[in-house]
Amino acid sequence: MIVIAHPDDEAISMAGTIFKHTEQGDSVVVMSMTNGVGSRYGQASFDVENRKQAAKLASKILGFEWGDCYNFNDNAMDSYPLIEIVKVIEKAKQEVGPTIVYTHSGADLNVDHRVVANAVLTAFRPQPNEICKELRLFEVASATDYGCEAITGRFSPNLYIDITNEWHKKVEALAAYCAEMRQYPHSRSVQSIKNLTRIRGNQVGLEFAEAFEVVRRIER
């Protein structure tokens, strides 16, 4: 299960890993807390529909399923009581029953990312009989890298997943969200994301990798 703030976060952060999961036969459910464009000026309805179509295409490319998606106000998730967000995640948790959960890092600059990270940590707190065995945080280009350690903390990866053979699928998923991509050298450009993925791979002797921070892993 992957809990994200905005549709496209899943592709930017871990498209290769998603495809690796689905190719192995794993069921991957992604839930988004906002529509990702509500805070923008101009053609809001057009932008919302465009993002929906992009999200559908990304799910088809990577083989995952969209779970419940919510319309919390984009870039304003800090305006809601945390418990309200936690409850919708707990509802999805009961429906999906995930053993591995991925979500944002609390070190991100984007406020929605930080709120979602906090809500997921709360919803999946390690109580007796918790079905989730592992909780992993991912990095999002133009969010995690824009954070300030003194203010938001630091993303500290300790898990690297080889996506050398899956890189082409990540490119396809990013292309689905072409409206959200920027020109190089913006960190949310395809080339910059490729550079980051190469760096993460090279850190552990691989060509391409996606990096994660494991919050906890429970073995019984």
mmCIF file of C-alpha atoms in Angstrom:
data_model
loop_
_atom_site.group_PDB
_atom_site.id
_atom_site.type_symbol
_atom_site.label_atom_id
_atom_site.label_comp_id
_atom_site.label_asym_id
_atom_site.label_seq_id
_atom_site.Cartn_x
_atom_site.Cartn_y
_atom_site.Cartn_z
ATOM 1 C CA MET A 1 0.000 0.000 0.000
ATOM 2 C CA ILE A 2 1.276 3.446 -0.933
ATOM 3 C CA VAL A 3 -0.149 6.584 0.677
ATOM 4 C CA ILE A 4 0.626 9.797 -1.186
ATOM 5 C CA ALA A 5 -0.371 13.439 -1.013
ATOM 6 C CA HIS A 6 -0.755 14.013 -4.760
ATOM 7 C CA PRO A 7 -1.160 11.841 -7.860
ATOM 8 C CA ASP A 8 2.325 11.775 -9.458
ATOM 9 C CA ASP A 9 4.169 11.375 -6.146
ATOM 10 C CA GLU A 10 4.086 7.607 -6.655
ATOM 11 C CA ALA A 11 5.713 7.827 -10.092
ATOM 12 C CA ILE A 12 8.362 10.389 -9.178
ATOM 13 C CA SER A 13 9.391 8.580 -6.009
ATOM 14 C CA MET A 14 9.088 4.860 -6.688
ATOM 15 C CA ALA A 15 7.736 3.931 -10.125
ATOM 16 C CA GLY A 16 10.463 1.346 -10.635
ATOM 17 C CA THR A 17 9.799 -0.272 -7.277
ATOM 18 C CA ILE A 18 6.049 -0.361 -7.940
ATOM 19 C CA PHE A 19 6.604 -2.122 -11.246
ATOM 20 C CA LYS A 20 8.993 -4.547 -9.565
ATOM 21 C CA HIS A 21 6.299 -5.380 -6.985
ATOM 22 C CA THR A 22 3.556 -5.892 -9.566
ATOM 23 C CA GLU A 23 5.796 -7.989 -11.822
ATOM 24 C CA GLN A 24 6.447 -10.253 -8.820
ATOM 25 C CA GLY A 25 2.704 -10.710 -8.405
ATOM 26 C CA ASP A 26 2.251 -8.345 -5.462
ATOM 27 C CA SER A 27 -1.007 -6.423 -5.163
ATOM 28 C CA VAL A 28 -0.180 -2.709 -4.976
ATOM 29 C CA VAL A 29 -2.843 -0.206 -3.913
ATOM 30 C CA VAL A 30 -2.168 3.532 -4.046
ATOM 31 C CA MET A 31 -4.308 6.116 -2.263
ATOM 32 C CA SER A 32 -3.979 9.863 -2.790
ATOM 33 C CA MET A 33 -5.142 12.424 -0.253
ATOM 34 C CA THR A 34 -5.639 15.365 -2.664
ATOM 35 C CA ASN A 35 -6.269 15.862 -6.367
ATOM 36 C CA GLY A 36 -2.874 17.544 -6.636
ATOM 37 C CA VAL A 37 -4.019 20.671 -8.459
ATOM 38 C CA GLY A 38 -6.697 22.329 -6.328
ATOM 39 C CA SER A 39 -4.439 25.146 -5.156
ATOM 40 C CA ARG A 40 -3.651 26.306 -8.686
ATOM 41 C CA TYR A 41 -5.136 29.329 -10.378
ATOM 42 C CA GLY A 42 -6.841 29.229 -13.755
ATOM 43 C CA GLN A 43 -8.462 26.199 -15.386
ATOM 44 C CA ALA A 44 -8.953 24.150 -12.235
ATOM 45 C CA SER A 45 -11.558 21.733 -13.644
ATOM 46 C CA PHE A 46 -9.408 21.069 -16.710
ATOM 47 C CA ASP A 47 -6.352 20.488 -14.519
ATOM 48 C CA VAL A 48 -8.252 18.074 -12.263
ATOM 49 C CA GLU A 49 -9.484 15.995 -15.198
ATOM 50 C CA ASN A 50 -6.045 16.028 -16.814
ATOM 51 C CA ARG A 51 -4.457 14.771 -13.584
ATOM 52 C CA LYS A 52 -7.095 12.037 -13.268
ATOM 53 C CA GLN A 53 -6.347 10.781 -16.764
ATOM 54 C CA ALA A 54 -2.607 10.902 -16.099
ATOM 55 C CA ALA A 55 -3.097 8.910 -12.890
ATOM 56 C CA LYS A 56 -5.124 6.252 -14.723
ATOM 57 C CA LEU A 57 -2.428 5.929 -17.354
ATOM 58 C CA ALA A 58 0.320 5.636 -14.729
ATOM 59 C CA SER A 59 -1.581 2.833 -12.981
ATOM 60 C CA LYS A 60 -1.941 0.989 -16.273
ATOM 61 C CA ILE A 61 1.779 1.359 -17.044
ATOM 62 C CA LEU A 62 2.937 0.178 -13.627
ATOM 63 C CA GLY A 63 0.175 -2.329 -12.881
ATOM 64 C CA PHE A 64 -1.093 -0.889 -9.609
ATOM 65 C CA GLU A 65 -4.641 -0.156 -8.442
ATOM 66 C CA TRP A 66 -5.952 3.185 -7.243
ATOM 67 C CA GLY A 67 -7.687 2.839 -3.904
ATOM 68 C CA ASP A 68 -9.831 5.542 -2.327
ATOM 69 C CA CYS A 69 -8.684 9.014 -3.335
ATOM 70 C CA TYR A 70 -9.700 12.034 -1.303
ATOM 71 C CA ASN A 71 -10.161 15.730 -1.902
ATOM 72 C CA PHE A 72 -8.432 17.300 1.041
ATOM 73 C CA ASN A 73 -7.393 20.800 -0.003
ATOM 74 C CA ASP A 74 -4.206 20.715 -2.043
ATOM 75 C CA ASN A 75 -1.238 22.393 -0.332
ATOM 76 C CA ALA A 76 -3.397 23.001 2.726
ATOM 77 C CA MET A 77 -3.528 19.643 4.486
ATOM 78 C CA ASP A 78 -2.172 21.297 7.603
ATOM 79 C CA SER A 79 -5.549 23.077 7.910
ATOM 80 C CA TYR A 80 -7.286 19.818 8.897
ATOM 81 C CA PRO A 81 -7.234 18.098 12.292
ATOM 82 C CA LEU A 82 -4.712 15.266 12.017
ATOM 83 C CA ILE A 83 -7.227 12.760 13.357
ATOM 84 C CA GLU A 84 -9.500 13.414 10.352
ATOM 85 C CA ILE A 85 -6.736 12.328 7.981
ATOM 86 C CA VAL A 86 -5.696 9.424 10.187
ATOM 87 C CA LYS A 87 -9.242 8.040 10.147
ATOM 88 C CA VAL A 88 -9.448 7.785 6.345
ATOM 89 C CA ILE A 89 -6.062 6.046 6.278
ATOM 90 C CA GLU A 90 -7.169 3.640 9.000
ATOM 91 C CA LYS A 91 -10.300 2.880 6.953
ATOM 92 C CA ALA A 92 -8.155 2.019 3.930
ATOM 93 C CA LYS A 93 -5.855 -0.001 6.160
ATOM 94 C CA GLN A 94 -8.778 -2.185 7.256
ATOM 95 C CA GLU A 95 -9.910 -2.665 3.651
ATOM 96 C CA VAL A 96 -6.502 -3.376 2.117
ATOM 97 C CA GLY A 97 -4.653 -5.118 4.950
ATOM 98 C CA PRO A 98 -1.175 -4.139 3.715
ATOM 99 C CA THR A 99 1.977 -5.878 4.909
ATOM 100 C CA ILE A 100 4.324 -3.207 3.489
ATOM 101 C CA VAL A 101 3.420 0.485 3.522
ATOM 102 C CA TYR A 102 5.177 3.301 1.675
ATOM 103 C CA THR A 103 4.669 7.010 2.273
ATOM 104 C CA HIS A 104 6.362 10.408 2.276
ATOM 105 C CA SER A 105 9.305 11.488 4.366
ATOM 106 C CA GLY A 106 8.644 14.038 7.078
ATOM 107 C CA ALA A 107 11.748 15.831 5.812
ATOM 108 C CA ASP A 108 9.969 17.140 2.708
ATOM 109 C CA LEU A 109 9.438 20.849 2.146
ATOM 110 C CA ASN A 110 5.892 20.271 0.862
ATOM 111 C CA VAL A 111 3.457 20.641 3.751
ATOM 112 C CA ASP A 112 1.027 18.036 2.384
ATOM 113 C CA HIS A 113 3.834 15.476 2.292
ATOM 114 C CA ARG A 114 4.723 16.154 5.924
ATOM 115 C CA VAL A 115 1.112 15.901 7.092
ATOM 116 C CA VAL A 116 0.559 12.633 5.217
ATOM 117 C CA ALA A 117 3.783 11.206 6.669
ATOM 118 C CA ASN A 118 2.620 12.061 10.178
ATOM 119 C CA ALA A 119 -0.857 10.637 9.570
ATOM 120 C CA VAL A 120 0.516 7.368 8.181
ATOM 121 C CA LEU A 121 2.898 6.977 11.117
ATOM 122 C CA THR A 122 -0.087 7.429 13.417
ATOM 123 C CA ALA A 123 -2.413 5.096 11.509
ATOM 124 C CA PHE A 124 0.233 2.361 11.406
ATOM 125 C CA ARG A 125 1.590 2.751 14.916
ATOM 126 C CA PRO A 126 2.877 -0.645 16.122
ATOM 127 C CA GLN A 127 0.000 -1.935 18.198
ATOM 128 C CA PRO A 128 -0.546 -5.614 19.059
ATOM 129 C CA ASN A 129 -1.609 -7.676 16.028
ATOM 130 C CA GLU A 130 -0.596 -4.950 13.574
ATOM 131 C CA ILE A 131 -0.641 -6.511 10.096
ATOM 132 C CA CYS A 132 1.849 -4.043 8.592
ATOM 133 C CA LYS A 133 5.282 -5.632 8.869
ATOM 134 C CA GLU A 134 7.316 -2.842 7.316
ATOM 135 C CA LEU A 135 6.947 0.921 6.949
ATOM 136 C CA ARG A 136 9.087 2.668 4.333
ATOM 137 C CA LEU A 137 9.517 6.354 3.499
ATOM 138 C CA PHE A 138 10.429 7.562 0.007
ATOM 139 C CA GLU A 139 11.942 10.723 -1.441
ATOM 140 C CA VAL A 140 10.194 12.981 -3.966
ATOM 141 C CA ALA A 141 12.213 15.156 -6.318
ATOM 142 C CA SER A 142 11.532 18.885 -5.744
ATOM 143 C CA ALA A 143 10.200 18.181 -2.248
ATOM 144 C CA THR A 144 12.639 16.079 -0.224
ATOM 145 C CA ASP A 145 15.643 17.806 -1.767
ATOM 146 C CA TYR A 146 14.141 21.243 -1.034
ATOM 147 C CA GLY A 147 13.833 20.585 2.689
ATOM 148 C CA CYS A 148 16.097 22.057 5.349
ATOM 149 C CA GLU A 149 17.539 19.633 7.881
ATOM 150 C CA ALA A 150 17.468 22.247 10.650
ATOM 151 C CA ILE A 151 13.714 22.720 10.147
ATOM 152 C CA THR A 152 12.217 19.557 8.654
ATOM 153 C CA GLY A 153 14.818 16.922 9.521
ATOM 154 C CA ARG A 154 16.671 14.723 7.068
ATOM 155 C CA PHE A 155 15.812 11.833 4.764
ATOM 156 C CA SER A 156 18.228 9.032 5.687
ATOM 157 C CA PRO A 157 17.944 6.139 3.215
ATOM 158 C CA ASN A 158 18.862 2.669 4.437
ATOM 159 C CA LEU A 159 17.164 0.581 1.741
ATOM 160 C CA TYR A 160 18.086 0.698 -1.946
ATOM 161 C CA ILE A 161 15.991 -1.156 -4.509
ATOM 162 C CA ASP A 162 17.640 -1.970 -7.826
ATOM 163 C CA ILE A 163 15.533 -0.635 -10.705
ATOM 164 C CA THR A 164 18.137 -0.942 -13.455
ATOM 165 C CA ASN A 165 15.825 -3.249 -15.414
ATOM 166 C CA GLU A 166 12.744 -1.201 -14.496
ATOM 167 C CA TRP A 167 14.071 2.267 -15.334
ATOM 168 C CA HIS A 168 12.270 2.321 -18.695
ATOM 169 C CA LYS A 169 8.934 1.840 -16.927
ATOM 170 C CA LYS A 170 9.694 4.762 -14.636
ATOM 171 C CA VAL A 171 10.288 6.920 -17.715
ATOM 172 C CA GLU A 172 6.920 5.806 -19.111
ATOM 173 C CA ALA A 173 5.158 6.632 -15.842
ATOM 174 C CA LEU A 174 6.789 10.061 -15.683
ATOM 175 C CA ALA A 175 5.661 10.675 -19.264
ATOM 176 C CA ALA A 176 2.077 10.009 -18.155
ATOM 177 C CA TYR A 177 2.477 13.001 -15.851
ATOM 178 C CA CYS A 178 4.174 15.128 -18.506
ATOM 179 C CA ALA A 179 2.190 18.208 -17.403
ATOM 180 C CA GLU A 180 3.944 18.011 -14.021
ATOM 181 C CA MET A 181 7.437 17.541 -15.396
ATOM 182 C CA ARG A 182 9.766 20.518 -15.765
ATOM 183 C CA GLN A 183 12.709 21.349 -17.974
ATOM 184 C CA TYR A 184 16.223 20.341 -16.945
ATOM 185 C CA PRO A 185 17.953 21.357 -14.685
ATOM 186 C CA HIS A 186 14.803 21.569 -12.531
ATOM 187 C CA SER A 187 14.949 18.700 -10.034
ATOM 188 C CA ARG A 188 11.550 17.462 -11.241
ATOM 189 C CA SER A 189 12.754 16.956 -14.795
ATOM 190 C CA VAL A 190 13.199 13.462 -16.210
ATOM 191 C CA GLN A 191 16.942 14.022 -16.577
ATOM 192 C CA SER A 192 17.317 15.186 -12.968
ATOM 193 C CA ILE A 193 15.287 12.242 -11.696
ATOM 194 C CA LYS A 194 17.488 9.956 -13.768
ATOM 195 C CA ASN A 195 20.548 11.590 -12.206
ATOM 196 C CA LEU A 196 19.158 11.039 -8.693
ATOM 197 C CA THR A 197 18.284 7.430 -9.453
ATOM 198 C CA ARG A 198 21.768 6.859 -10.831
ATOM 199 C CA ILE A 199 23.369 8.442 -7.749
ATOM 200 C CA ARG A 200 21.278 6.255 -5.432
ATOM 201 C CA GLY A 201 22.297 3.226 -7.450
ATOM 202 C CA ASN A 202 25.970 4.163 -7.517
ATOM 203 C CA GLN A 203 25.936 4.586 -3.730
ATOM 204 C CA VAL A 204 25.435 0.828 -3.451
ATOM 205 C CA GLY A 205 27.179 -0.438 -6.574
ATOM 206 C CA LEU A 206 24.147 -0.454 -8.874
ATOM 207 C CA GLU A 207 23.321 1.450 -12.039
ATOM 208 C CA PHE A 208 19.870 2.703 -10.987
ATOM 209 C CA ALA A 209 18.118 2.458 -7.625
ATOM 210 C CA GLU A 210 15.299 4.024 -5.649
ATOM 211 C CA ALA A 211 16.102 4.799 -2.032
ATOM 212 C CA PHE A 212 13.910 4.406 1.042
ATOM 213 C CA GLU A 213 14.125 4.967 4.764
ATOM 214 C CA VAL A 214 12.802 2.007 6.736
ATOM 215 C CA VAL A 215 11.016 3.294 9.829
ATOM 216 C CA ARG A 216 10.474 -0.167 11.259
ATOM 217 C CA ARG A 217 10.412 -3.794 10.231
ATOM 218 C CA ILE A 218 8.666 -6.425 12.320
ATOM 219 C CA GLU A 219 9.460 -10.119 11.989
ATOM 220 C CA ARG A 220 7.399 -12.747 13.757
#
